Short mmCIF file of C-alpha atoms in Angstrom, two decimals:
data_model
loop_
_atom_site.label_atom_id
_atom_site.label_comp_id
_atom_site.label_asym_id
_atom_site.label_seq_id
_atom_site.Cartn_x
_atom_site.Cartn_y
_atom_site.Cartn_z
CA MET D 140 81.05 76.31 104.07
CA LYS D 141 82.96 75.47 100.89
CA ARG D 142 80.66 77.28 98.62
CA ASN D 143 81.17 80.04 100.95
CA LEU D 144 84.99 80.11 100.24
CA ILE D 145 84.44 79.96 96.59
CA THR D 146 82.43 82.90 96.61
CA LYS D 147 84.99 84.55 98.67
CA PHE D 148 87.53 83.79 96.01
CA ILE D 149 85.64 84.82 93.39
CA THR D 150 84.81 88.46 94.65
CA LEU D 151 88.59 88.71 95.67
CA ALA D 152 89.41 88.02 91.85
CA LEU D 153 86.93 90.53 90.93
CA SER D 154 88.46 93.17 93.02
CA THR D 155 91.84 92.44 92.11
CA LEU D 156 90.84 92.88 88.76
CA LEU D 157 89.28 95.76 88.91
CA LEU D 158 92.26 96.99 91.05
CA THR D 159 95.09 96.10 88.32
CA GLY D 160 92.71 97.27 85.86
CA SER D 161 92.70 100.71 86.98
CA LEU D 162 96.27 101.06 88.15
CA ALA D 163 97.36 99.49 84.40
CA GLY D 164 94.89 102.01 83.17
CA CYS D 165 97.10 104.77 84.73
CA GLY D 166 100.29 102.89 83.35
CA THR D 167 99.31 102.71 79.60
CA GLN D 168 98.03 106.25 79.82
CA THR D 169 101.49 107.71 80.50
CA THR D 170 103.20 105.55 77.54
CA ASN D 171 100.57 106.98 75.12
CA ASN D 172 101.22 110.47 76.14
CA GLU D 173 105.03 110.24 74.85
CA GLY D 174 104.23 109.07 71.41
CA GLN D 175 100.82 110.37 70.76
CA PRO D 176 99.73 114.10 71.93
CA GLU D 177 95.85 112.79 71.35
CA ALA D 178 95.40 111.55 75.06
CA PRO D 179 92.93 113.41 76.74
CA SER D 180 95.47 113.95 79.86
CA VAL D 181 95.60 117.52 81.46
CA SER D 182 97.54 119.54 79.14
CA TYR D 183 100.37 121.60 80.38
CA ARG D 184 100.40 125.24 80.02
CA THR D 185 103.00 126.97 77.86
CA VAL D 186 104.97 130.07 78.72
CA ASP D 187 102.69 132.10 77.41
CA GLU D 188 99.54 131.00 78.95
CA ILE D 189 101.68 130.91 82.44
CA LYS D 190 102.57 134.72 81.31
CA GLU D 191 98.80 135.28 80.71
CA SER D 192 97.02 133.55 83.76
CA GLY D 193 99.78 136.12 85.84
CA LYS D 194 100.56 132.97 88.27
CA ILE D 195 102.97 129.83 87.88
CA VAL D 196 102.27 127.07 90.44
CA ILE D 197 105.70 125.58 91.39
CA GLY D 198 105.62 122.12 93.54
CA VAL D 199 108.35 122.39 96.53
CA PHE D 200 109.06 120.93 99.57
CA SER D 201 107.52 122.36 102.96
CA ASP D 202 109.72 119.93 105.51
CA LYS D 203 113.02 119.41 104.09
CA ALA D 204 115.20 122.46 105.37
CA PRO D 205 117.43 124.18 103.83
CA PHE D 206 115.99 123.22 100.60
CA GLY D 207 112.22 124.00 100.94
CA TYR D 208 110.76 124.60 104.16
CA ILE D 209 108.54 127.04 105.83
CA ASP D 210 109.66 129.50 108.30
CA GLU D 211 107.91 130.92 111.36
CA ASN D 212 105.77 133.26 109.53
CA GLY D 213 104.55 130.60 107.25
CA LYS D 214 106.11 131.55 104.39
CA TYR D 215 108.52 129.19 102.15
CA GLN D 216 112.29 129.43 102.26
CA GLY D 217 115.07 127.59 101.06
CA TYR D 218 117.46 126.77 98.01
CA ASP D 219 114.58 125.73 95.78
CA VAL D 220 112.72 128.45 96.82
CA TYR D 221 114.80 131.03 96.23
CA PHE D 222 115.22 129.78 92.57
CA ALA D 223 111.68 129.65 92.48
CA GLU D 224 111.16 133.25 93.28
CA ARG D 225 113.53 134.09 90.63
CA ILE D 226 111.58 132.21 88.07
CA ALA D 227 108.27 134.13 89.22
CA LYS D 228 109.94 137.48 88.77
CA ASP D 229 111.77 136.73 85.38
CA LEU D 230 108.20 135.36 83.94
CA GLY D 231 106.77 138.74 85.79
CA VAL D 232 103.96 136.67 87.46
CA ASP D 233 102.98 135.42 91.00
CA ILE D 234 103.84 132.35 92.55
CA GLU D 235 101.56 129.27 93.74
CA TYR D 236 103.44 127.14 96.01
CA VAL D 237 102.38 123.43 96.25
CA SER D 238 103.63 121.24 99.21
CA THR D 239 104.61 118.26 97.69
CA ASP D 240 106.40 114.96 99.19
CA PRO D 241 108.84 112.83 97.71
CA ALA D 242 106.57 109.81 96.97
CA SER D 243 104.27 112.33 94.93
CA ARG D 244 106.67 114.55 92.98
CA VAL D 245 106.67 112.79 90.06
CA GLU D 246 102.96 112.60 89.83
CA TYR D 247 102.30 116.38 90.38
CA ALA D 248 104.96 116.94 87.34
CA ALA D 249 103.45 114.11 85.28
CA THR D 250 99.95 115.04 85.40
CA GLY D 251 100.43 119.04 85.40
CA LYS D 252 98.95 119.90 88.57
CA VAL D 253 101.84 121.83 89.05
CA ASP D 254 104.21 124.07 86.26
CA ILE D 255 107.47 123.23 87.61
CA ILE D 256 108.54 120.67 89.93
CA LEU D 257 111.49 122.11 92.18
CA ALA D 258 111.99 119.77 95.47
CA ASN D 259 115.33 118.55 95.22
CA PHE D 260 114.55 116.11 92.50
CA THR D 261 117.50 113.92 91.30
CA VAL D 262 117.52 113.25 87.87
CA THR D 263 117.29 109.58 87.37
CA GLU D 264 116.27 107.65 84.04
CA GLU D 265 113.29 105.92 85.51
CA ARG D 266 111.79 109.49 86.77
CA ALA D 267 113.06 110.89 83.19
CA GLN D 268 110.27 108.81 81.49
CA GLN D 269 107.58 110.50 83.36
CA VAL D 270 108.68 113.71 83.25
CA ASP D 271 111.36 116.10 81.54
CA PHE D 272 114.18 117.71 83.29
CA ALA D 273 115.51 120.82 82.88
CA LEU D 274 119.64 121.76 83.29
CA PRO D 275 120.63 121.04 86.55
CA TYR D 276 121.17 123.71 89.43
CA MET D 277 122.59 121.45 92.01
CA LYS D 278 124.49 118.12 92.20
CA VAL D 279 125.13 115.43 94.95
CA LYS D 280 128.04 113.64 95.83
CA LEU D 281 128.88 111.27 98.77
CA GLY D 282 130.40 112.74 101.68
CA VAL D 283 132.63 110.98 104.47
CA VAL D 284 131.98 112.11 108.10
CA SER D 285 134.47 111.01 110.84
CA PRO D 286 135.39 111.68 114.08
CA ASP D 287 137.99 114.52 114.81
CA ASN D 288 140.58 112.75 116.42
CA ALA D 289 140.84 110.06 113.66
CA LEU D 290 139.97 112.20 110.78
CA ILE D 291 139.75 110.38 106.84
CA THR D 292 140.47 112.87 104.46
CA ASP D 293 141.54 110.72 101.89
CA ILE D 294 140.09 107.39 100.41
CA GLU D 295 143.12 105.52 100.97
CA GLN D 296 142.83 105.83 104.59
CA LEU D 297 139.86 103.65 104.88
CA ASN D 298 141.86 100.34 103.65
CA GLY D 299 140.94 97.75 106.32
CA LYS D 300 138.90 99.98 108.25
CA ASN D 301 135.23 99.75 109.05
CA LEU D 302 132.84 102.25 106.67
CA ILE D 303 129.60 102.71 107.84
CA VAL D 304 126.98 102.54 104.92
CA VAL D 305 122.90 102.71 104.75
CA LYS D 306 121.49 99.77 103.03
CA GLY D 307 120.65 100.75 99.44
CA THR D 308 122.12 104.03 98.86
CA THR D 309 124.56 105.05 96.55
CA ALA D 310 127.30 105.04 98.94
CA GLU D 311 126.74 101.34 99.43
CA THR D 312 127.42 100.28 95.67
CA TYR D 313 129.73 103.01 95.19
CA PHE D 314 132.17 101.27 97.97
CA THR D 315 131.40 97.96 97.01
CA GLU D 316 132.30 98.45 93.01
CA ASN D 317 135.30 100.60 93.47
CA TYR D 318 137.00 100.09 96.70
CA PRO D 319 136.33 96.49 97.81
CA GLU D 320 139.12 96.49 100.51
CA VAL D 321 137.12 98.88 102.75
CA ASN D 322 134.99 96.97 105.15
CA LEU D 323 131.53 97.67 104.85
CA GLN D 324 129.19 98.09 107.89
CA LYS D 325 125.87 97.87 106.65
CA TYR D 326 122.64 99.39 108.21
CA ASP D 327 119.02 99.65 107.71
CA GLU D 328 118.38 103.16 108.69
CA TYR D 329 120.03 106.33 109.08
CA ALA D 330 119.55 106.99 112.73
CA ASP D 331 121.10 103.15 113.07
CA ALA D 332 124.31 104.28 111.20
CA TYR D 333 124.59 107.65 113.17
CA ASN D 334 124.29 105.88 116.34
CA ALA D 335 126.95 103.33 114.97
CA LEU D 336 129.34 106.19 114.09
CA LEU D 337 128.87 107.72 117.71
CA ASP D 338 129.28 104.66 119.79
CA GLY D 339 132.64 104.36 117.66
CA ARG D 340 131.20 100.98 115.91
CA GLY D 341 132.66 101.86 112.52
CA ASP D 342 135.67 104.22 111.81
CA ALA D 343 133.63 106.71 109.33
CA PHE D 344 130.17 106.93 107.77
CA SER D 345 129.30 108.01 103.89
CA THR D 346 126.15 108.80 102.58
CA ASP D 347 125.07 111.75 100.24
CA ASN D 348 127.24 115.05 101.29
CA THR D 349 124.39 117.01 101.67
CA GLU D 350 123.33 114.94 104.46
CA VAL D 351 126.60 114.32 106.03
CA LEU D 352 127.33 118.15 106.24
CA ALA D 353 124.35 118.85 107.91
CA TRP D 354 125.08 116.18 110.36
CA ALA D 355 128.13 117.41 111.17
CA ILE D 356 127.27 120.50 112.14
CA SER D 357 124.89 119.51 114.92
CA ASN D 358 127.38 117.08 116.20
CA PRO D 359 130.48 118.35 117.15
CA GLY D 360 133.81 116.61 117.46
CA PHE D 361 132.95 115.03 113.71
CA THR D 362 134.15 116.89 110.34
CA VAL D 363 133.38 115.89 106.73
CA GLY D 364 136.89 115.08 105.62
CA ILE D 365 135.68 114.24 102.21
CA ASP D 366 132.74 116.01 101.00
CA ALA D 367 132.77 115.25 97.17
CA LEU D 368 133.04 111.58 96.28
CA GLY D 369 132.00 109.31 93.36
CA ASN D 370 129.69 110.46 90.48
CA ALA D 371 127.45 113.38 90.91
CA ASP D 372 123.79 112.96 90.83
CA THR D 373 122.27 116.15 89.53
CA ILE D 374 119.20 118.02 90.80
CA ALA D 375 117.08 119.67 88.29
CA PRO D 376 113.75 121.31 87.80
CA ALA D 377 110.99 119.21 86.15
CA VAL D 378 108.13 119.98 84.02
CA GLN D 379 105.36 117.84 82.83
CA LYS D 380 106.47 115.71 79.40
CA GLY D 381 106.17 117.50 76.05
CA ASN D 382 106.23 121.16 77.87
CA SER D 383 108.78 122.24 75.59
CA THR D 384 108.18 125.99 75.94
CA LEU D 385 108.52 126.18 79.68
CA LEU D 386 111.46 123.13 79.37
CA GLU D 387 113.43 125.97 76.79
CA TRP D 388 112.61 128.88 78.85
CA LEU D 389 113.72 126.98 82.01
CA ASN D 390 117.11 126.04 80.46
CA ASP D 391 117.51 129.57 79.54
CA GLU D 392 117.18 131.17 82.27
CA ILE D 393 119.76 128.60 84.30
CA VAL D 394 122.07 129.31 81.70
CA SER D 395 121.72 132.94 81.91
CA LEU D 396 121.69 133.11 85.43
CA GLY D 397 124.90 131.34 85.57
CA ALA D 398 126.37 134.54 84.38
CA GLU D 399 125.84 136.14 87.07
CA LYS D 400 126.57 133.35 89.42
CA PHE D 401 123.00 133.12 90.77
CA PHE D 402 123.36 129.89 92.31
CA HIS D 403 126.32 130.91 94.24
CA ALA D 404 124.33 133.63 95.67
CA ASP D 405 121.53 131.63 96.46
CA TYR D 406 124.18 129.16 98.20
CA GLU D 407 125.31 132.00 100.57
CA GLU D 408 121.60 133.26 100.94
CA THR D 409 120.00 129.58 102.26
CA LEU D 410 122.56 126.84 102.56
CA ALA D 411 125.66 128.61 103.69
CA PRO D 412 124.21 129.24 107.37
CA VAL D 413 123.62 126.02 107.65
CA TYR D 414 126.37 123.99 106.27
CA GLY D 415 128.72 126.76 107.53
CA GLU D 416 132.84 126.41 106.94
CA ALA D 417 132.36 122.77 106.49
CA ALA D 418 131.32 122.76 102.82
CA ASN D 419 132.59 124.27 99.55
CA PRO D 420 129.71 125.87 97.77
CA ASP D 421 131.47 124.49 94.44
CA SER D 422 131.07 120.62 95.46
CA LEU D 423 127.30 121.61 95.56
CA VAL D 424 126.15 124.11 93.32
CA VAL D 425 125.97 123.69 89.46
CA GLU D 426 126.11 127.22 87.36
CA GLY D 427 124.77 127.69 83.93
CA GLY D 428 123.76 123.58 83.93
CA LYS D 429 127.16 122.45 83.54
CA VAL D 430 128.52 119.69 85.54
CA ASP D 431 132.39 119.37 85.59
CA MET N 96 117.26 123.27 126.68
CA GLN N 97 113.58 122.02 127.10
CA ASP N 98 112.58 125.57 127.57
CA SER N 99 113.60 126.73 123.77
CA GLY N 100 111.97 123.54 122.63
CA ILE N 101 108.52 124.76 123.74
CA SER N 102 109.25 128.61 122.53
CA VAL N 103 109.19 126.87 118.87
CA LEU N 104 105.38 126.86 119.44
CA PHE N 105 105.15 130.45 119.66
CA MET N 106 107.30 131.94 117.26
CA GLY N 107 105.69 133.53 114.75
CA SER N 108 102.56 132.45 113.81
CA ASN N 109 103.55 128.44 114.34
CA PHE N 110 100.64 128.22 116.68
CA LEU N 111 98.10 129.39 114.65
CA ARG N 112 98.88 127.45 111.69
CA LEU N 113 98.71 124.35 113.80
CA LEU N 114 95.06 125.34 114.44
CA GLU N 115 94.46 125.90 111.07
CA GLY N 116 95.55 122.73 109.95
CA LEU N 117 93.38 121.08 112.51
CA TRP N 118 90.64 122.80 111.16
CA VAL N 119 91.56 121.38 107.70
CA THR N 120 91.83 117.85 109.22
CA VAL N 121 88.32 118.43 111.21
CA ARG N 122 86.64 119.70 108.08
CA ILE N 123 87.39 117.25 105.47
CA SER N 124 86.90 114.13 108.29
CA LEU N 125 83.56 116.04 109.30
CA ILE N 126 82.18 116.66 105.91
CA SER N 127 83.03 112.86 104.73
CA VAL N 128 81.41 111.33 108.14
CA ILE N 129 78.25 113.72 107.14
CA LEU N 130 77.96 112.42 103.89
CA SER N 131 78.82 108.73 104.63
CA ILE N 132 76.49 108.05 107.57
CA PRO N 133 73.11 108.43 105.73
CA LEU N 134 74.99 106.93 102.42
CA GLY N 135 76.12 104.23 104.69
CA ILE N 136 72.62 103.45 106.14
CA LEU N 137 71.09 103.36 102.44
CA PHE N 138 74.13 101.30 101.66
CA GLY N 139 73.71 98.82 104.51
CA MET N 140 69.74 98.23 103.87
CA PHE N 141 70.80 97.88 100.07
CA MET N 142 73.09 94.79 100.97
CA THR N 143 70.31 93.28 103.15
CA LEU N 144 68.21 92.71 100.25
CA LYS N 145 67.37 89.60 99.32
CA ASN N 146 68.44 89.80 95.52
CA PRO N 147 71.79 87.90 94.12
CA PHE N 148 72.01 90.99 91.60
CA SER N 149 72.49 93.58 94.42
CA LYS N 150 74.32 91.11 96.55
CA VAL N 151 77.40 91.05 93.88
CA ILE N 152 77.38 94.69 93.65
CA SER N 153 77.72 95.79 97.20
CA ARG N 154 79.91 92.89 97.78
CA ILE N 155 82.44 93.99 95.19
CA TYR N 156 82.19 97.25 96.08
CA LEU N 157 82.81 96.82 99.73
CA GLU N 158 85.83 94.49 99.06
CA PHE N 159 87.52 96.85 96.64
CA ILE N 160 87.28 99.75 99.07
CA ARG N 161 88.19 97.45 101.97
CA ILE N 162 91.55 95.72 100.19
CA MET N 163 92.45 99.18 98.55
CA PRO N 164 94.67 101.23 100.83
CA GLN N 165 93.22 104.37 101.14
CA LEU N 166 96.45 106.17 100.02
CA VAL N 167 96.00 104.12 96.53
CA LEU N 168 92.70 105.66 96.51
CA LEU N 169 93.79 108.80 96.78
CA PHE N 170 96.21 108.89 94.47
CA ILE N 171 93.84 107.43 92.07
CA ALA N 172 91.17 109.94 92.87
CA TYR N 173 93.90 112.77 92.49
CA PHE N 174 96.19 111.95 89.95
CA GLY N 175 94.38 108.97 88.22
CA VAL N 176 91.29 110.59 87.54
CA THR N 177 93.18 113.22 85.81
CA ARG N 178 95.65 111.15 83.89
CA ALA N 179 92.36 108.84 82.66
CA PHE N 180 89.71 111.63 81.80
CA GLY N 181 91.75 114.96 82.15
CA TRP N 182 89.43 116.28 84.93
CA ASN N 183 91.22 118.32 87.31
CA LEU N 184 89.68 117.75 90.78
CA SER N 185 90.93 119.78 93.53
CA ALA N 186 92.94 118.01 96.36
CA GLU N 187 90.36 118.79 99.17
CA LEU N 188 87.32 117.44 96.97
CA SER N 189 89.35 114.22 95.99
CA ALA N 190 90.18 113.59 99.55
CA VAL N 191 86.38 113.92 100.50
CA ILE N 192 85.34 111.56 97.74
CA VAL N 193 87.78 109.29 98.96
CA PHE N 194 86.83 109.39 102.25
CA THR N 195 83.08 109.19 101.74
CA LEU N 196 83.42 106.18 99.36
CA TRP N 197 85.55 104.42 102.44
CA GLY N 198 83.01 105.57 105.00
CA THR N 199 80.11 104.38 102.96
CA ALA N 200 80.98 101.13 102.80
CA GLU N 201 82.54 100.74 106.41
CA MET N 202 79.36 102.53 107.53
CA GLY N 203 77.25 100.16 105.21
CA ASP N 204 78.70 97.24 106.19
CA LEU N 205 78.20 98.29 110.02
CA VAL N 206 74.20 98.89 109.29
CA ARG N 207 74.14 95.68 107.66
CA GLY N 208 75.77 93.79 110.65
CA ALA N 209 73.31 95.57 112.94
CA LEU N 210 70.35 94.71 110.91
CA ILE N 211 71.01 91.12 110.57
CA SER N 212 71.87 90.91 114.25
CA ILE N 213 67.89 91.79 115.28
CA PRO N 214 66.67 88.36 116.04
CA LYS N 215 63.75 86.68 113.85
CA HIS N 216 61.47 86.62 116.86
CA GLN N 217 61.33 90.39 117.04
CA TYR N 218 60.10 90.29 113.50
CA ASP N 219 57.63 87.64 114.28
CA SER N 220 56.47 89.04 117.38
CA ALA N 221 55.94 92.38 115.50
CA GLU N 222 53.85 90.38 113.10
CA ALA N 223 51.69 88.69 115.45
CA LEU N 224 50.96 92.02 116.99
CA GLY N 225 49.68 92.99 113.61
CA MET N 226 52.48 95.49 112.50
CA THR N 227 52.89 96.25 109.15
CA LYS N 228 56.19 96.06 107.32
CA MET N 229 56.98 99.37 107.34
CA GLN N 230 55.59 99.51 111.01
CA THR N 231 58.04 96.63 112.27
CA PHE N 232 61.29 98.56 110.45
CA VAL N 233 60.15 101.61 112.14
CA TYR N 234 59.09 101.10 115.51
CA VAL N 235 61.15 97.85 116.00
CA VAL N 236 64.05 97.60 114.09
CA VAL N 237 65.42 101.03 113.51
CA PRO N 238 65.39 101.90 117.32
CA GLN N 239 67.50 98.61 118.31
CA THR N 240 69.88 99.11 115.27
CA MET N 241 70.69 102.83 116.09
CA ARG N 242 71.67 101.63 119.53
CA ARG N 243 73.86 99.12 118.36
CA LEU N 244 75.60 101.41 115.87
CA ILE N 245 76.44 104.49 117.71
CA PRO N 246 79.86 102.93 119.33
CA LEU N 247 80.95 101.43 115.84
CA THR N 248 80.01 104.99 114.23
CA ILE N 249 82.41 106.90 116.67
CA ASN N 250 85.20 104.42 116.09
CA LEU N 251 84.76 105.11 112.47
CA THR N 252 84.64 108.82 112.95
CA THR N 253 87.59 108.96 114.98
CA ARG N 254 89.42 106.35 112.74
CA MET N 255 88.39 108.90 110.04
CA ILE N 256 90.22 112.03 111.80
CA LYS N 257 93.30 110.00 112.14
CA THR N 258 93.59 108.63 109.01
CA THR N 259 93.27 112.04 107.01
CA SER N 260 96.58 112.53 108.01
CA LEU N 261 97.07 110.81 104.61
CA VAL N 262 95.97 113.80 102.68
CA VAL N 263 99.44 115.50 102.97
CA LEU N 264 100.50 113.18 99.95
CA ILE N 265 98.50 114.96 97.73
CA GLY N 266 99.30 118.17 99.01
CA ILE N 267 96.79 119.16 101.79
CA THR N 268 98.76 120.88 104.47
CA GLU N 269 96.73 119.31 107.58
CA VAL N 270 97.82 119.48 111.31
CA LEU N 271 100.68 116.67 111.01
CA LYS N 272 102.49 118.02 108.12
CA VAL N 273 102.09 121.74 109.60
CA GLY N 274 103.54 119.88 112.71
CA LYS N 275 106.37 118.15 110.50
CA GLN N 276 107.11 121.80 108.84
CA ILE N 277 107.75 123.61 112.13
CA ILE N 278 110.08 120.78 113.55
CA ASP N 279 112.11 120.59 110.21
CA ALA N 280 112.50 124.46 110.17
CA ASN N 281 113.78 124.49 113.43
CA ARG N 282 115.68 121.54 113.22
CA PHE N 283 119.48 123.15 113.45
CA ASP N 284 118.18 125.59 116.11
CA TYR N 285 116.33 123.55 118.64
CA PRO N 286 116.71 119.78 118.11
CA THR N 287 114.28 119.10 121.02
CA ALA N 288 111.33 121.37 119.24
CA ALA N 289 110.06 117.93 117.87
CA LEU N 290 109.17 116.01 121.43
CA TRP N 291 107.00 119.45 122.08
CA VAL N 292 105.55 119.94 118.77
CA TYR N 293 104.15 116.26 118.60
CA GLY N 294 103.09 116.74 121.89
CA VAL N 295 100.65 119.20 120.88
CA VAL N 296 99.45 117.61 117.61
CA PHE N 297 98.43 114.95 119.75
CA LEU N 298 96.74 116.95 122.38
CA LEU N 299 94.99 118.97 119.11
CA TYR N 300 93.74 115.31 117.84
CA PHE N 301 92.40 114.43 121.22
CA LEU N 302 90.49 117.63 121.39
CA ALA N 303 89.17 116.59 118.24
CA CYS N 304 87.93 113.32 118.95
CA TRP N 305 87.06 113.80 122.73
CA PRO N 306 84.04 115.62 122.18
CA ILE N 307 82.70 112.79 119.72
CA SER N 308 83.35 110.30 122.57
CA ILE N 309 81.13 112.45 124.64
CA LEU N 310 78.45 112.87 122.90
CA ALA N 311 77.99 109.17 121.82
CA LYS N 312 78.18 108.55 125.67
CA ARG N 313 75.23 110.73 125.75
CA LEU N 314 73.44 109.44 123.15
CA GLU N 315 73.85 105.97 124.04
CA LYS N 316 72.52 106.83 127.72
CA ARG N 317 69.49 108.41 126.35
CA TRP N 318 68.29 105.47 124.09
CA ARG N 319 69.10 103.21 126.40
#
């Protein structure tokens, strides 16, 4: 019996070793890639190579309306997709979409399995170590939604009131740091938080403005009184680390598209039908890569 | 309101897309099962060898596959292999490899269990009847093992069909993902669509797994 246990432990230890070994293997590879291009990882495709092949591979969401989704005819649609179509058109190539999920976006760009990730990808320092971000084309701030009969339009109105937030979101940190006089009511899940607002347990709810704007549309009686609060998180296309030709091409593209207000047109086409009058396009859209 | 929810299923090519998604699910799991069963039988026999070296090897393999979540294995096969060796495997091939590795390990352990469950007196009796080792195996051990294996194999197969829903994370659009896409695309206009779409997805999974159960019942009856 005792011997049996010991062998079990040994096998367990061996397997764990194998596991960590393979995982660490992946990790070190990335750090190597940054400094030394000699790592045999699948190399990215330069702009010329993409043009030559006649096809660009772009990773988008397929179930995040209105940013990237599939319509009833099986076609990709949305704010990100609208931009992707334009990229392909300006490069003069066909487009191949790859459906990605939040958890796998970094890996797709980091391994070069897609040329560009255009999946509502928020720029963070952690991600920037794995992929190269181009200029932003959208920004997300905090929004505050409250019932119409006690609408909160100014942050001062929240003093001494109960504000609902979801744990671990930027809203929680932002209000804790900047407005300690606001009482925070914290919930684990979005569904609980929304229910608390509907029940009147809190006076208002704050999270990403895109999220509350879409929610307020489908819940009459509630309005987003404050639609741009706090520091803007930016959303940008990402390419594999070191793919400088494509990165530069994208940056030039975003700057030149700014001149024709392309992203405002994109907003009108894809986001306006969802957000309606409730949102101001300037609080979401970034033109020419310049965040003010 | 409920009428509008169900109508989502028949808009455009939605229903066809669900069926295509089901085909992807069934294709990946069936290929993996068809590969896993013979490999698993061989692996199970390998595990019963009384050789310390083969024991260590099979133990490490089995524990490794058992401890690792399938999701991690999928990521390693799809992204990890590309990072480490530069081989760009297609998503579907990676999925089949991972599910075959998993199926072989599980099937192997089932076969091992079935083999060692044959009581020793069966071997002794066969020897007393003057059967060779080969004859004992073919006429005594295999038929009894087979019968014990059927329900276990069916469990494994249906489990595999359901676990393939993980492959969305390496970009394969299978039936559940198609369902989510349809729900999400209609989330503003038809909030009740989710119930209908998930209901249909449930039905499709059932339709995929049920014939296998029927087949198993038939086989069990015939081999009784």
